[in-house]
Coordinates of C-alpha atoms in Angstrom, one line a residue:
Chain A
X15 CA 5.6 -57.8 39.5
X16 CA 7.8 -56.6 42.3
X17 CA 5.2 -56.8 45.1
X18 CA 5.6 -58.3 48.5
X19 CA 8.3 -56.7 50.5
X20 CA 8.5 -53.5 48.6
X21 CA 4.7 -53.1 48.9
X22 CA 4.8 -53.7 52.6
X23 CA 7.5 -51.1 53.0
X24 CA 5.4 -48.7 51.0
X25 CA 2.4 -49.2 53.2
X26 CA 4.5 -48.9 56.4
X27 CA 5.8 -45.6 55.1
X28 CA 2.3 -44.4 54.4
X29 CA 1.2 -45.3 57.9
X30 CA 4.1 -43.5 59.4
X31 CA 3.4 -40.5 57.3
X32 CA -0.2 -40.5 58.4
X33 CA 0.8 -40.6 62.0
X34 CA 3.3 -37.9 61.5
X35 CA 0.6 -35.8 59.9
X36 CA -1.8 -36.3 62.7
X37 CA 0.9 -35.4 65.2
X38 CA 1.8 -32.3 63.3
X39 CA -1.8 -31.2 63.1
X40 CA -2.2 -31.7 66.8
X41 CA 0.8 -29.6 67.4
X42 CA -0.4 -26.9 65.0
X43 CA -3.8 -26.8 66.8
X44 CA -2.2 -26.5 70.2
X45 CA 0.2 -23.8 68.9
X46 CA -2.6 -21.7 67.5
X47 CA -4.8 -22.1 70.5
X48 CA -2.0 -20.8 72.7
X49 CA -1.3 -18.1 70.2
X50 CA -4.9 -17.0 70.2
X51 CA -4.9 -16.9 73.9
X52 CA -1.8 -14.7 73.9
X53 CA -3.3 -12.5 71.3
X54 CA -6.6 -12.2 73.3
X55 CA -4.6 -11.0 76.3
X56 CA -2.7 -8.6 74.1
X57 CA -6.0 -7.3 72.7
X58 CA -7.3 -6.8 76.2
X59 CA -4.3 -4.7 77.0
X60 CA -4.6 -2.8 73.9
X61 CA -8.0 -1.4 74.8
X62 CA -6.1 0.7 77.3
X63 CA -4.5 2.4 74.4
X64 CA -1.2 0.6 73.9
X65 CA -0.4 -0.5 70.4
X66 CA -0.3 -4.1 69.4
X67 CA 2.3 -4.7 66.8
X68 CA 1.4 -5.7 63.4
X69 CA 3.9 -8.5 63.7
X70 CA 1.4 -9.9 66.3
X71 CA -1.3 -10.2 63.7
X72 CA 1.2 -11.5 61.2
X73 CA 2.2 -14.2 63.5
X74 CA -1.3 -15.2 64.2
X75 CA -2.9 -14.8 60.8
X76 CA 0.0 -16.2 58.8
X77 CA -0.8 -19.5 57.2
X78 CA 0.8 -22.1 59.4
X79 CA -0.8 -21.2 62.7
X80 CA -4.5 -21.4 61.9
X81 CA -4.8 -24.1 59.3
X82 CA -7.6 -26.5 59.7
X83 CA -9.6 -24.2 61.9
X84 CA -12.7 -22.1 61.5
X85 CA -12.3 -18.7 63.1
X86 CA -15.1 -16.3 63.5
X87 CA -14.8 -12.5 63.9
X88 CA -17.8 -11.0 65.5
X89 CA -18.5 -7.3 66.1
X90 CA -20.9 -4.4 65.8
X91 CA -21.4 -2.6 62.5
X92 CA -18.3 -0.7 61.2
X93 CA -16.0 -2.3 63.7
X94 CA -13.5 -3.4 61.1
X95 CA -14.4 -7.0 60.4
X96 CA -14.2 -6.6 56.6
X97 CA -10.9 -4.7 57.0
X98 CA -9.4 -7.7 58.9
X99 CA -10.6 -10.0 56.2
X100 CA -9.1 -7.9 53.5
X101 CA -5.8 -7.6 55.4
X102 CA -5.7 -11.3 56.0
X103 CA -6.3 -12.0 52.3
X104 CA -3.6 -9.6 51.3
X105 CA -1.1 -11.0 53.8
X106 CA -1.6 -14.6 52.8
X107 CA -1.4 -13.8 49.1
X108 CA 1.7 -11.9 49.7
X109 CA 3.5 -14.7 51.5
X110 CA 2.6 -17.1 48.6
X111 CA 1.0 -19.6 51.0
X112 CA -1.6 -20.6 48.5
X113 CA -4.8 -19.3 46.8
X114 CA -7.2 -17.1 48.8
X115 CA -10.9 -17.5 48.2
X116 CA -13.1 -14.6 49.3
X117 CA -16.8 -15.2 49.3
X118 CA -18.6 -11.9 49.5
X119 CA -22.2 -11.7 50.6
X120 CA -22.6 -8.0 51.1
X121 CA -20.7 -6.4 48.2
X122 CA -18.0 -5.1 50.5
X123 CA -15.0 -6.7 48.9
X124 CA -13.0 -3.8 47.7
X125 CA -10.0 -4.3 45.4
X126 CA -9.2 -0.7 45.6
X127 CA -8.8 -1.0 49.4
X128 CA -6.5 -4.0 49.0
X129 CA -4.4 -2.1 46.4
X130 CA -4.2 0.8 48.9
X131 CA -3.1 -1.6 51.7
X132 CA -0.5 -3.1 49.5
X133 CA 1.2 0.2 48.9
X134 CA 1.0 1.0 52.6
X135 CA 2.6 -2.2 53.8
X136 CA 5.3 -2.6 51.1
X137 CA 8.3 -4.4 52.5
X138 CA 11.2 -2.3 51.3
X139 CA 13.7 -5.0 52.1
X140 CA 12.4 -7.1 49.3
X141 CA 13.6 -6.1 45.9
X142 CA 10.4 -6.9 44.0
X143 CA 8.9 -4.1 42.0
X144 CA 5.7 -2.5 43.3
X145 CA 3.8 -3.1 40.2
X146 CA 4.8 -6.7 40.0
X147 CA 4.1 -7.3 43.7
X148 CA 0.6 -5.8 43.4
X149 CA -0.1 -7.9 40.3
X150 CA 1.0 -11.0 42.1
X151 CA -1.0 -10.4 45.2
X152 CA -4.2 -9.3 43.5
X153 CA -4.2 -12.3 41.1
X154 CA -3.7 -14.6 44.1
X155 CA -7.0 -13.5 45.6
X156 CA -10.2 -14.8 44.0
X157 CA -13.5 -13.3 44.9
X158 CA -17.0 -14.5 44.3
X159 CA -20.4 -13.1 45.3
X160 CA -22.8 -15.4 47.0
X161 CA -26.3 -14.3 47.9
X162 CA -28.1 -17.5 48.8
X163 CA -27.4 -20.2 51.4
X164 CA -27.9 -23.0 48.8
X165 CA -25.5 -21.3 46.5
X166 CA -23.0 -21.2 49.4
X167 CA -23.4 -24.9 50.1
X168 CA -22.9 -25.6 46.4
X169 CA -19.7 -23.5 46.3
X170 CA -18.4 -25.3 49.3
X171 CA -19.0 -28.7 47.7
X172 CA -17.3 -27.5 44.5
X173 CA -14.3 -26.3 46.6
X174 CA -14.1 -29.6 48.3
X175 CA -14.1 -31.7 45.1
X176 CA -11.7 -29.2 43.4
X177 CA -9.3 -29.5 46.3
X178 CA -9.4 -33.3 46.1
X179 CA -8.6 -33.1 42.4
X180 CA -5.9 -30.4 42.8
X181 CA -3.3 -32.8 44.1
X182 CA -2.6 -33.6 40.5
X183 CA -2.7 -30.0 39.2
X184 CA 0.1 -27.5 39.4
X185 CA -2.3 -24.7 40.4
X186 CA -1.8 -23.2 43.9
X187 CA -4.0 -25.0 46.4
X188 CA -6.6 -22.9 48.3
X189 CA -5.2 -22.3 51.8
X190 CA -7.6 -19.5 53.0
X191 CA -11.3 -19.2 52.7
X192 CA -13.0 -16.0 53.9
X193 CA -16.8 -15.6 54.1
X194 CA -17.9 -12.0 54.7
X195 CA -20.4 -12.2 56.1
X196 CA -22.0 -15.5 56.8
X197 CA -24.5 -14.1 59.2
X198 CA -26.0 -12.0 56.4
X199 CA -26.8 -15.1 54.5
X200 CA -28.3 -17.0 57.4
X201 CA -30.3 -14.3 59.1
X202 CA -33.2 -14.4 56.6
X203 CA -33.8 -18.2 57.1
X204 CA -33.1 -18.5 60.9
X205 CA -36.0 -18.7 63.2
X206 CA -39.6 -19.1 62.4
X207 CA -41.9 -22.1 62.9
X208 CA -39.7 -24.8 61.4
X209 CA -36.1 -25.5 62.1
X210 CA -35.0 -25.7 58.4
X211 CA -32.9 -22.5 58.8
X212 CA -31.0 -23.8 61.8
X213 CA -30.4 -27.1 60.0
X214 CA -29.0 -25.4 57.0
X215 CA -26.8 -23.2 59.2
X216 CA -25.5 -26.2 61.1
X217 CA -24.8 -28.2 58.0
X218 CA -23.0 -25.2 56.6
X219 CA -20.9 -25.0 59.7
X220 CA -20.1 -28.7 59.6
X221 CA -19.2 -28.5 56.0
X222 CA -16.9 -25.6 56.6
X223 CA -15.1 -27.5 59.4
X224 CA -14.8 -30.6 57.3
X225 CA -13.3 -28.6 54.5
X226 CA -10.9 -26.9 56.8
X227 CA -9.8 -30.2 58.3
X228 CA -9.5 -32.3 55.2
X229 CA -7.7 -29.9 53.0
X230 CA -5.8 -28.0 55.7
X231 CA -7.5 -24.7 54.8
X232 CA -8.0 -21.8 57.2
X233 CA -11.5 -20.5 57.2
X234 CA -12.4 -17.0 58.5
X235 CA -16.1 -15.9 58.8
X236 CA -17.6 -12.7 60.0
X237 CA -20.7 -12.5 62.1
X238 CA -22.6 -9.4 63.4
X239 CA -24.1 -8.6 66.7
X240 CA -27.6 -8.2 67.9
X241 CA -29.1 -7.0 71.1
X242 CA -29.3 -9.5 73.8
X243 CA -30.4 -9.6 77.4
X244 CA -30.7 -6.2 79.0
X245 CA -29.4 -4.5 75.9
X246 CA -26.0 -6.1 76.0
X247 CA -25.1 -7.1 72.4
X248 CA -24.4 -10.7 71.7
X249 CA -23.2 -12.4 68.5
X250 CA -26.0 -13.1 66.0
X251 CA -26.9 -16.6 64.8
X252 CA -27.7 -17.9 68.2
X253 CA -26.6 -20.8 70.4
X254 CA -26.5 -23.4 67.7
X255 CA -23.8 -21.6 65.8
X256 CA -21.8 -20.6 68.9
X257 CA -20.2 -24.0 69.2
X258 CA -19.3 -24.3 65.6
X259 CA -16.2 -22.1 65.1
X260 CA -13.0 -23.2 66.7
X261 CA -12.0 -19.7 67.7
X262 CA -13.9 -16.5 68.0
X263 CA -12.4 -13.1 68.1
X264 CA -14.7 -10.5 69.6
X265 CA -14.7 -7.2 67.9
X266 CA -15.6 -5.4 71.0
X267 CA -11.9 -5.7 71.6
X268 CA -11.0 -5.5 68.0
X269 CA -12.7 -2.2 67.5
X270 CA -10.2 -0.2 69.5
X271 CA -7.3 -2.5 68.8
X272 CA -7.7 -2.4 65.0
X273 CA -7.4 1.3 64.8
X274 CA -3.9 0.9 66.2
X275 CA -3.0 -2.2 64.3
X276 CA -4.1 -1.3 60.9
X277 CA -4.2 2.4 60.0
X278 CA -7.1 1.8 57.6
X279 CA -8.1 5.4 57.4
X280 CA -11.1 5.0 59.6
X281 CA -11.1 8.0 61.8
X282 CA -13.6 8.2 64.6
X283 CA -15.1 11.6 63.8
X284 CA -18.4 11.3 65.7
X285 CA -21.4 13.0 64.1
X286 CA -23.4 15.5 65.9
X287 CA -26.4 13.7 67.3
X288 CA -29.6 14.8 65.5
X289 CA -31.2 18.1 66.5
Chain B
X16 CA -22.3 -36.5 47.7
X17 CA -24.7 -33.8 48.6
X18 CA -27.6 -34.7 50.7
X19 CA -31.3 -33.8 50.3
X20 CA -30.9 -31.0 52.8
X21 CA -28.8 -29.0 50.3
X22 CA -31.3 -28.8 47.5
X23 CA -33.1 -25.5 47.2
X24 CA -36.6 -26.7 47.7
X25 CA -39.3 -25.7 50.2
X26 CA -39.4 -27.3 53.7
X27 CA -42.7 -29.1 53.1
X28 CA -41.3 -30.8 49.9
X29 CA -38.2 -31.8 51.8
X30 CA -40.3 -33.3 54.6
X31 CA -42.3 -35.2 52.1
X32 CA -39.2 -36.5 50.3
X33 CA -37.8 -37.7 53.5
X34 CA -40.9 -39.4 54.7
X35 CA -41.3 -41.1 51.3
X36 CA -37.9 -42.6 51.6
X37 CA -35.8 -40.4 49.3
X38 CA -32.8 -39.7 51.5
X39 CA -30.0 -39.2 49.0
X40 CA -29.6 -37.5 45.7
X41 CA -28.9 -40.8 43.9
X42 CA -32.3 -42.1 44.9
X43 CA -33.9 -39.0 43.4
X44 CA -32.0 -39.2 40.2
X45 CA -33.5 -42.6 39.3
X46 CA -37.1 -41.5 39.9
X47 CA -39.4 -40.5 37.2
X48 CA -41.7 -37.4 37.6
X49 CA -44.9 -39.3 37.6
X50 CA -43.6 -41.8 40.2
X51 CA -42.3 -39.0 42.3
X52 CA -45.6 -37.2 42.1
X53 CA -47.4 -40.3 43.2
X54 CA -45.1 -41.0 46.1
X55 CA -45.1 -37.5 47.4
X56 CA -48.7 -36.8 46.7
X57 CA -48.0 -33.5 44.8
X58 CA -48.8 -32.3 41.4
X59 CA -46.7 -33.4 38.4
X60 CA -45.3 -29.9 37.8
X61 CA -44.0 -29.7 41.4
X62 CA -42.4 -33.1 41.0
X63 CA -40.6 -31.9 37.8
X64 CA -39.4 -28.8 39.6
X65 CA -38.0 -30.9 42.4
X66 CA -36.2 -33.2 40.0
X67 CA -34.8 -30.2 38.2
X68 CA -33.4 -28.7 41.4
X69 CA -31.7 -31.9 42.4
X70 CA -30.2 -32.5 39.0
X71 CA -28.7 -29.0 39.1
X72 CA -27.2 -29.8 42.4
X73 CA -25.7 -33.0 41.0
X74 CA -24.1 -31.2 38.1
X75 CA -21.8 -29.3 40.5
X76 CA -19.9 -32.5 41.2
X77 CA -18.8 -32.8 37.6
X78 CA -15.0 -32.3 37.1
X79 CA -14.2 -28.9 35.8
X80 CA -11.1 -27.0 34.8
X81 CA -8.8 -25.1 37.2
X82 CA -10.4 -21.8 38.1
X83 CA -13.8 -23.0 37.1
X84 CA -14.1 -24.7 40.4
X85 CA -15.7 -21.4 41.3
X86 CA -17.8 -20.3 38.4
X87 CA -18.4 -16.6 38.5
X88 CA -15.3 -15.9 40.6
X89 CA -12.8 -13.3 39.6
X90 CA -9.4 -12.4 40.7
X91 CA -9.0 -9.2 42.6
X92 CA -6.9 -7.8 39.8
X93 CA -9.7 -8.2 37.3
X94 CA -12.1 -6.7 39.7
X95 CA -9.9 -3.7 40.2
X96 CA -9.7 -2.9 36.5
X97 CA -13.5 -3.3 36.2
X98 CA -14.1 -1.1 39.2
X99 CA -11.9 1.6 37.8
X100 CA -13.9 1.7 34.7
X101 CA -17.2 2.2 36.5
X102 CA -18.6 5.7 36.9
X103 CA -20.1 7.2 39.9
X104 CA -23.4 9.0 40.3
X105 CA -22.9 12.6 41.3
X106 CA -25.0 13.9 44.2
X107 CA -24.9 17.5 42.9
X108 CA -22.6 18.7 45.8
X109 CA -18.9 18.5 45.1
X110 CA -18.0 18.1 48.8
X111 CA -20.5 15.3 49.3
X112 CA -19.2 13.6 46.2
X113 CA -15.6 13.7 47.4
X114 CA -16.3 12.1 50.7
X115 CA -18.2 9.4 48.8
X116 CA -15.2 8.8 46.6
X117 CA -16.7 10.5 43.5
X118 CA -20.4 9.8 44.1
X119 CA -22.7 6.9 44.7
X120 CA -21.1 3.7 43.5
X121 CA -22.6 1.1 41.3
X122 CA -22.8 -2.5 42.4
X123 CA -23.2 -1.4 46.0
X124 CA -26.0 -0.8 48.4
X125 CA -25.9 2.6 50.0
X126 CA -28.0 3.5 53.0
X127 CA -28.9 7.1 53.7
X128 CA -30.3 7.9 57.0
X129 CA -31.4 11.1 58.8
X130 CA -33.9 12.9 60.8
X131 CA -37.1 14.1 59.1
X132 CA -36.7 17.2 57.0
X133 CA -32.9 16.8 56.5
X134 CA -33.2 16.2 52.8
X135 CA -33.3 12.5 52.1
X136 CA -36.1 12.7 49.6
X137 CA -34.4 15.7 48.0
X138 CA -31.2 13.7 47.7
X139 CA -33.1 10.8 46.2
X140 CA -34.7 12.9 43.5
X141 CA -31.4 14.5 42.8
X142 CA -29.8 11.1 42.3
X143 CA -32.7 10.0 40.1
X144 CA -32.0 13.0 37.9
X145 CA -28.2 12.9 37.9
X146 CA -28.0 9.3 36.9
X147 CA -29.5 10.4 33.6
X148 CA -26.8 12.8 32.7
X149 CA -25.5 11.6 29.3
X150 CA -22.3 9.7 29.1
X151 CA -20.7 12.4 27.0
X152 CA -21.1 14.8 29.9
X153 CA -19.5 12.6 32.5
X154 CA -22.7 10.8 33.7
X155 CA -24.0 7.3 33.3
X156 CA -26.8 8.0 30.9
X157 CA -29.0 5.5 32.7
X158 CA -32.6 5.4 34.0
X159 CA -33.9 5.4 37.5
X160 CA -36.4 3.4 39.6
X161 CA -38.0 5.3 42.4
X162 CA -39.9 3.3 44.9
X163 CA -41.9 5.7 47.1
X164 CA -43.3 4.3 50.3
X165 CA -44.1 7.6 52.0
X166 CA -45.6 9.6 49.2
X167 CA -43.0 12.3 49.4
X168 CA -42.0 12.3 45.8
X169 CA -43.2 15.5 44.1
X170 CA -43.2 15.7 40.4
X171 CA -42.9 19.5 40.2
X172 CA -39.8 19.4 42.3
X173 CA -38.3 16.7 40.1
X174 CA -39.0 18.9 37.1
X175 CA -37.3 21.8 38.8
X176 CA -34.3 19.8 39.7
X177 CA -34.0 18.3 36.2
X178 CA -34.2 21.7 34.6
X179 CA -31.4 23.1 36.9
X180 CA -29.3 20.0 36.4
X181 CA -29.4 20.3 32.6
X182 CA -28.4 24.0 32.8
X183 CA -25.5 23.1 35.1
X184 CA -24.3 20.3 32.8
X185 CA -24.1 22.7 29.9
X186 CA -22.4 25.4 31.9
X187 CA -20.0 22.8 33.4
X188 CA -18.8 21.5 30.1
X189 CA -18.6 24.9 28.3
X190 CA -20.4 23.5 25.3
X191 CA -20.4 25.6 22.1
X192 CA -23.8 26.8 21.2
X193 CA -24.6 24.3 18.3
X194 CA -23.8 21.4 20.6
X195 CA -26.2 22.7 23.1
X196 CA -28.9 22.9 20.5
X197 CA -28.2 19.4 19.4
X198 CA -28.4 18.1 22.9
X199 CA -31.2 20.2 24.1
X200 CA -33.7 18.1 22.1
X201 CA -32.6 15.1 24.1
X202 CA -32.0 16.9 27.3
X203 CA -35.3 18.2 28.2
X204 CA -36.8 18.0 31.7
X205 CA -39.7 16.1 30.3
X206 CA -37.5 13.4 29.0
X207 CA -35.8 13.2 32.4
X208 CA -39.1 12.6 34.0
X209 CA -39.9 9.9 31.5
X210 CA -36.9 8.0 32.5
X211 CA -37.8 7.7 36.2
X212 CA -39.9 4.6 36.8
X213 CA -42.1 5.4 39.8
X214 CA -43.6 2.8 42.1
X215 CA -46.0 3.9 44.9
X216 CA -46.0 1.4 47.7
X217 CA -48.7 1.3 50.4
X218 CA -47.9 -1.6 52.6
X219 CA -45.0 -3.9 53.5
X220 CA -46.4 -6.7 51.4
X221 CA -46.4 -4.5 48.4
X222 CA -42.8 -3.5 49.2
X223 CA -41.7 -7.1 49.3
X224 CA -43.6 -7.8 46.1
X225 CA -42.1 -5.0 44.2
X226 CA -38.6 -6.0 45.2
X227 CA -39.3 -9.5 44.1
X228 CA -40.6 -8.1 40.8
X229 CA -37.5 -5.9 40.3
X230 CA -35.4 -8.8 38.9
X231 CA -37.8 -9.3 36.0
X232 CA -38.2 -5.6 35.5
X233 CA -34.5 -5.0 35.4
X234 CA -34.0 -7.8 33.0
X235 CA -36.3 -6.0 30.6
X236 CA -35.0 -2.5 31.3
X237 CA -31.2 -3.0 31.2
X238 CA -30.4 0.7 31.2
X239 CA -31.7 1.3 34.7
X240 CA -28.6 2.3 36.8
X241 CA -30.1 3.3 40.1
X242 CA -32.9 2.0 42.4
X243 CA -34.0 4.3 45.1
X244 CA -36.3 3.2 47.9
X245 CA -37.7 6.1 49.9
X246 CA -38.0 5.0 52.6
X247 CA -37.3 1.4 53.3
X248 CA -38.4 1.8 56.9
X249 CA -41.8 3.3 56.7
X250 CA -44.0 0.2 56.4
X251 CA -41.9 -1.9 58.8
X252 CA -42.2 0.3 61.8
X253 CA -45.9 0.2 62.7
X254 CA -47.4 -3.1 61.6
X255 CA -45.0 -5.7 62.9
X256 CA -45.7 -7.4 66.2
X257 CA -43.3 -10.2 65.5
X258 CA -39.9 -8.6 65.5
X259 CA -38.1 -11.8 64.7
X260 CA -40.2 -12.1 61.5
X261 CA -39.3 -8.5 60.7
X262 CA -35.6 -9.3 61.0
X263 CA -36.0 -12.2 58.7
X264 CA -38.0 -10.4 56.1
X265 CA -35.6 -7.4 56.1
X266 CA -32.7 -9.8 55.8
X267 CA -34.2 -11.5 52.8
X268 CA -35.0 -8.1 51.3
X269 CA -31.5 -6.8 51.6
X270 CA -30.0 -10.0 50.3
X271 CA -32.1 -9.6 47.2
X272 CA -31.1 -6.0 46.8
X273 CA -27.4 -6.9 47.1
X274 CA -27.9 -9.5 44.5
X275 CA -29.6 -7.0 42.1
X276 CA -26.9 -4.4 42.6
X277 CA -24.2 -6.9 41.7
X278 CA -26.0 -8.7 39.0
X279 CA -27.2 -5.7 37.0
X280 CA -24.3 -3.5 38.0
X281 CA -26.4 -0.7 39.3
X282 CA -26.6 1.2 42.6
X283 CA -29.2 0.7 45.2
X284 CA -29.9 3.7 47.5
X285 CA -32.1 3.1 50.6
X286 CA -33.5 5.9 52.8
X287 CA -33.8 5.1 56.4
X288 CA -35.4 7.0 59.3
X289 CA -34.0 7.5 62.8
X290 CA -35.2 6.3 66.1
X291 CA -34.0 6.4 69.7
X292 CA -32.1 3.7 71.4
X293 CA -31.3 3.3 75.0
X294 CA -27.6 2.5 75.3
X295 CA -25.1 3.1 78.0
X296 CA -27.5 4.7 80.2
X297 CA -28.9 7.3 77.9
X298 CA -31.1 7.7 74.9
X299 CA -29.3 8.1 71.6
X300 CA -30.4 8.7 68.1
X301 CA -29.8 5.7 65.9
X302 CA -31.0 4.5 62.5
X303 CA -34.2 2.5 62.6
X304 CA -34.8 -1.2 61.9
X305 CA -32.4 -2.6 64.4
X306 CA -28.9 -4.0 64.6
X307 CA -29.3 -6.7 62.0
X308 CA -30.3 -4.1 59.4
X309 CA -27.2 -2.0 60.1
X310 CA -25.1 -4.7 58.5
X311 CA -27.0 -5.1 55.4
X312 CA -25.6 -2.2 53.4
X313 CA -22.3 -1.7 51.8
X314 CA -22.0 2.1 52.6
X315 CA -23.9 4.2 55.0
X316 CA -24.3 8.0 55.0
X317 CA -25.9 9.8 57.9
X318 CA -27.4 13.2 57.3
X319 CA -27.6 15.5 60.3
X320 CA -28.0 19.1 61.4
X321 CA -25.0 21.0 62.7
X322 CA -26.6 24.2 63.9
X323 CA -28.4 25.5 60.9
X324 CA -26.3 23.6 58.4
X325 CA -26.9 20.3 56.8
X326 CA -24.0 17.8 57.0
X327 CA -23.4 14.3 55.7
X328 CA -21.3 11.8 57.5
X329 CA -19.9 8.7 55.8
X330 CA -20.4 6.1 58.5
X331 CA -19.6 2.8 56.8
X332 CA -17.5 2.1 53.7
X333 CA -15.2 -0.7 52.6
X334 CA -12.4 1.5 51.6
X335 CA -13.2 5.2 52.3
X336 CA -12.2 7.1 55.3
X337 CA -15.0 8.3 57.6
X338 CA -15.6 12.0 56.9
X339 CA -18.1 14.8 57.0
X340 CA -19.2 17.2 54.3
X341 CA -21.3 20.3 54.3
X342 CA -24.1 20.5 51.8
X343 CA -27.3 22.5 51.2
X344 CA -30.7 22.0 49.6
X345 CA -31.3 24.9 47.2
X346 CA -34.0 25.6 44.7
X347 CA -31.9 23.8 42.2
X348 CA -31.5 20.7 44.3
X349 CA -28.6 19.4 46.3
X350 CA -25.6 21.7 46.0
X351 CA -22.4 22.6 47.8
X352 CA -23.0 24.8 50.8
X353 CA -20.4 27.4 49.9
X354 CA -20.7 27.9 46.2
X355 CA -23.2 30.5 45.3
X356 CA -22.5 30.6 41.6
X357 CA -23.4 27.9 39.0
X358 CA -19.9 26.5 38.9
X359 CA -19.9 22.9 39.8
X360 CA -16.6 21.0 40.2
X361 CA -15.8 18.8 37.3
X362 CA -15.2 15.2 38.2

């Protein structure tokens, strides 16, 4: 049995690889933190009306920059959170970075919309046919409906064990997980006399971060806003959730900015107000 | 390994499990029901239920095939083809249908809000009738559930609308006379009324109860294609002192409705009222039930007055552009504002 020196070398190699991996992840985290900061500044500017290039989102939302992180998009109703999620899913599937998992709690996953966005953003420099490209992207996005916090925990556990097994499989590894919207699942159980709801929420958040970190998956969740002190809206889910996501994008900024970024056919025709 | 906290059991059971020393799933798997019942001081049936819930959670760890790691998941491509095969429920007005992308969608929850008198109940009754238009005439051929919390449903009006709808359907499709005779036996206003399951709700507890009961009812009546709740707001506005409790209850209710819509492939239509909100220094009209509720629908349509005309504005939709449409409430039901004749646009 050729053990001994060969084995030692093997272990050394593994350690070195482990260290390299840790260093790489640190670098990626730093990069994405800086990038988010830059984008936040860009978004601030964009509320004054200047356009933020789509390349900016691409750079931020593309696979490599946000892996291993849990990002939260928060915003009032109809501010475009679902649109950002759909666009991200589309983009990641397009670049073949891995499988995209979309967990839908409010029946707002719209394959029609994704198909529409694909034809809007077809890259004409690439010679792939439209039909084939659409097929490729749409089969790379997997959607599942979840209506129960326990079901969500079960799905996350399944995902975790499947990712562990997947190293042997040839199937594309999940690289992006989107939950739209996680606050819809948690609101019915949060509050009340016992703290069971909060415990479930925190364990959910911890599980998400563990999943992101261990399997190098990016996780994107959406949250809504509720009225806070003096009528100023604040993100739902409270203080316990606030510290869980690594990065949070406020849709107060997104609302205006998105209309410039993604022409997703949402015009702002204001209705006449009542009588 | 999943912990005890992840099993779907009630908080009191969980507390009892933890204090009896069962902290992991593996410790539960080796317990027998009678032993568990003794340790927790609960009945035997409850112990059996707890063990069943935990064993179901255990099964999720079993190795499965490739895509099965998410049972019930579908690719977007499959969903697209499924969606394209689904029909929409016409509202009776061609313009309103077009801003809705063909009509009210199945598998989605649509909220319709507006000031009193704008026509929410009329639209509800129209939808309950239009869902029953047979498949051969471009409809869904389904039944309707109408949950009435305000007592505004009027049978005579439903009869009137059903009658007019049938006549329009025949006109629309230019049927030869013998086909009309063949269908007219099936398509009578009385049979339309028979296919509307009506629930009258008088308190919020009844409302919660009926929504909990709907799952069983829908499993028995698979041909129901629309559930209308008119209005979902009424019983939640006056009685609730604890607003946090109201948010939780409403959140749970809308989760259940989303689940029903998806599971039974039907559409859920919720009518909502308006209230005033003080934002940015002035009072504005907004839909009732608060911020959290505004997130719990897939689509939102706001009905409003523009001078003397009724308009509908699509406020929230996953893939449609925000747009307005002009419609009117006539003796025959909801119709286009401009068309005077019986010609309804074919979809």
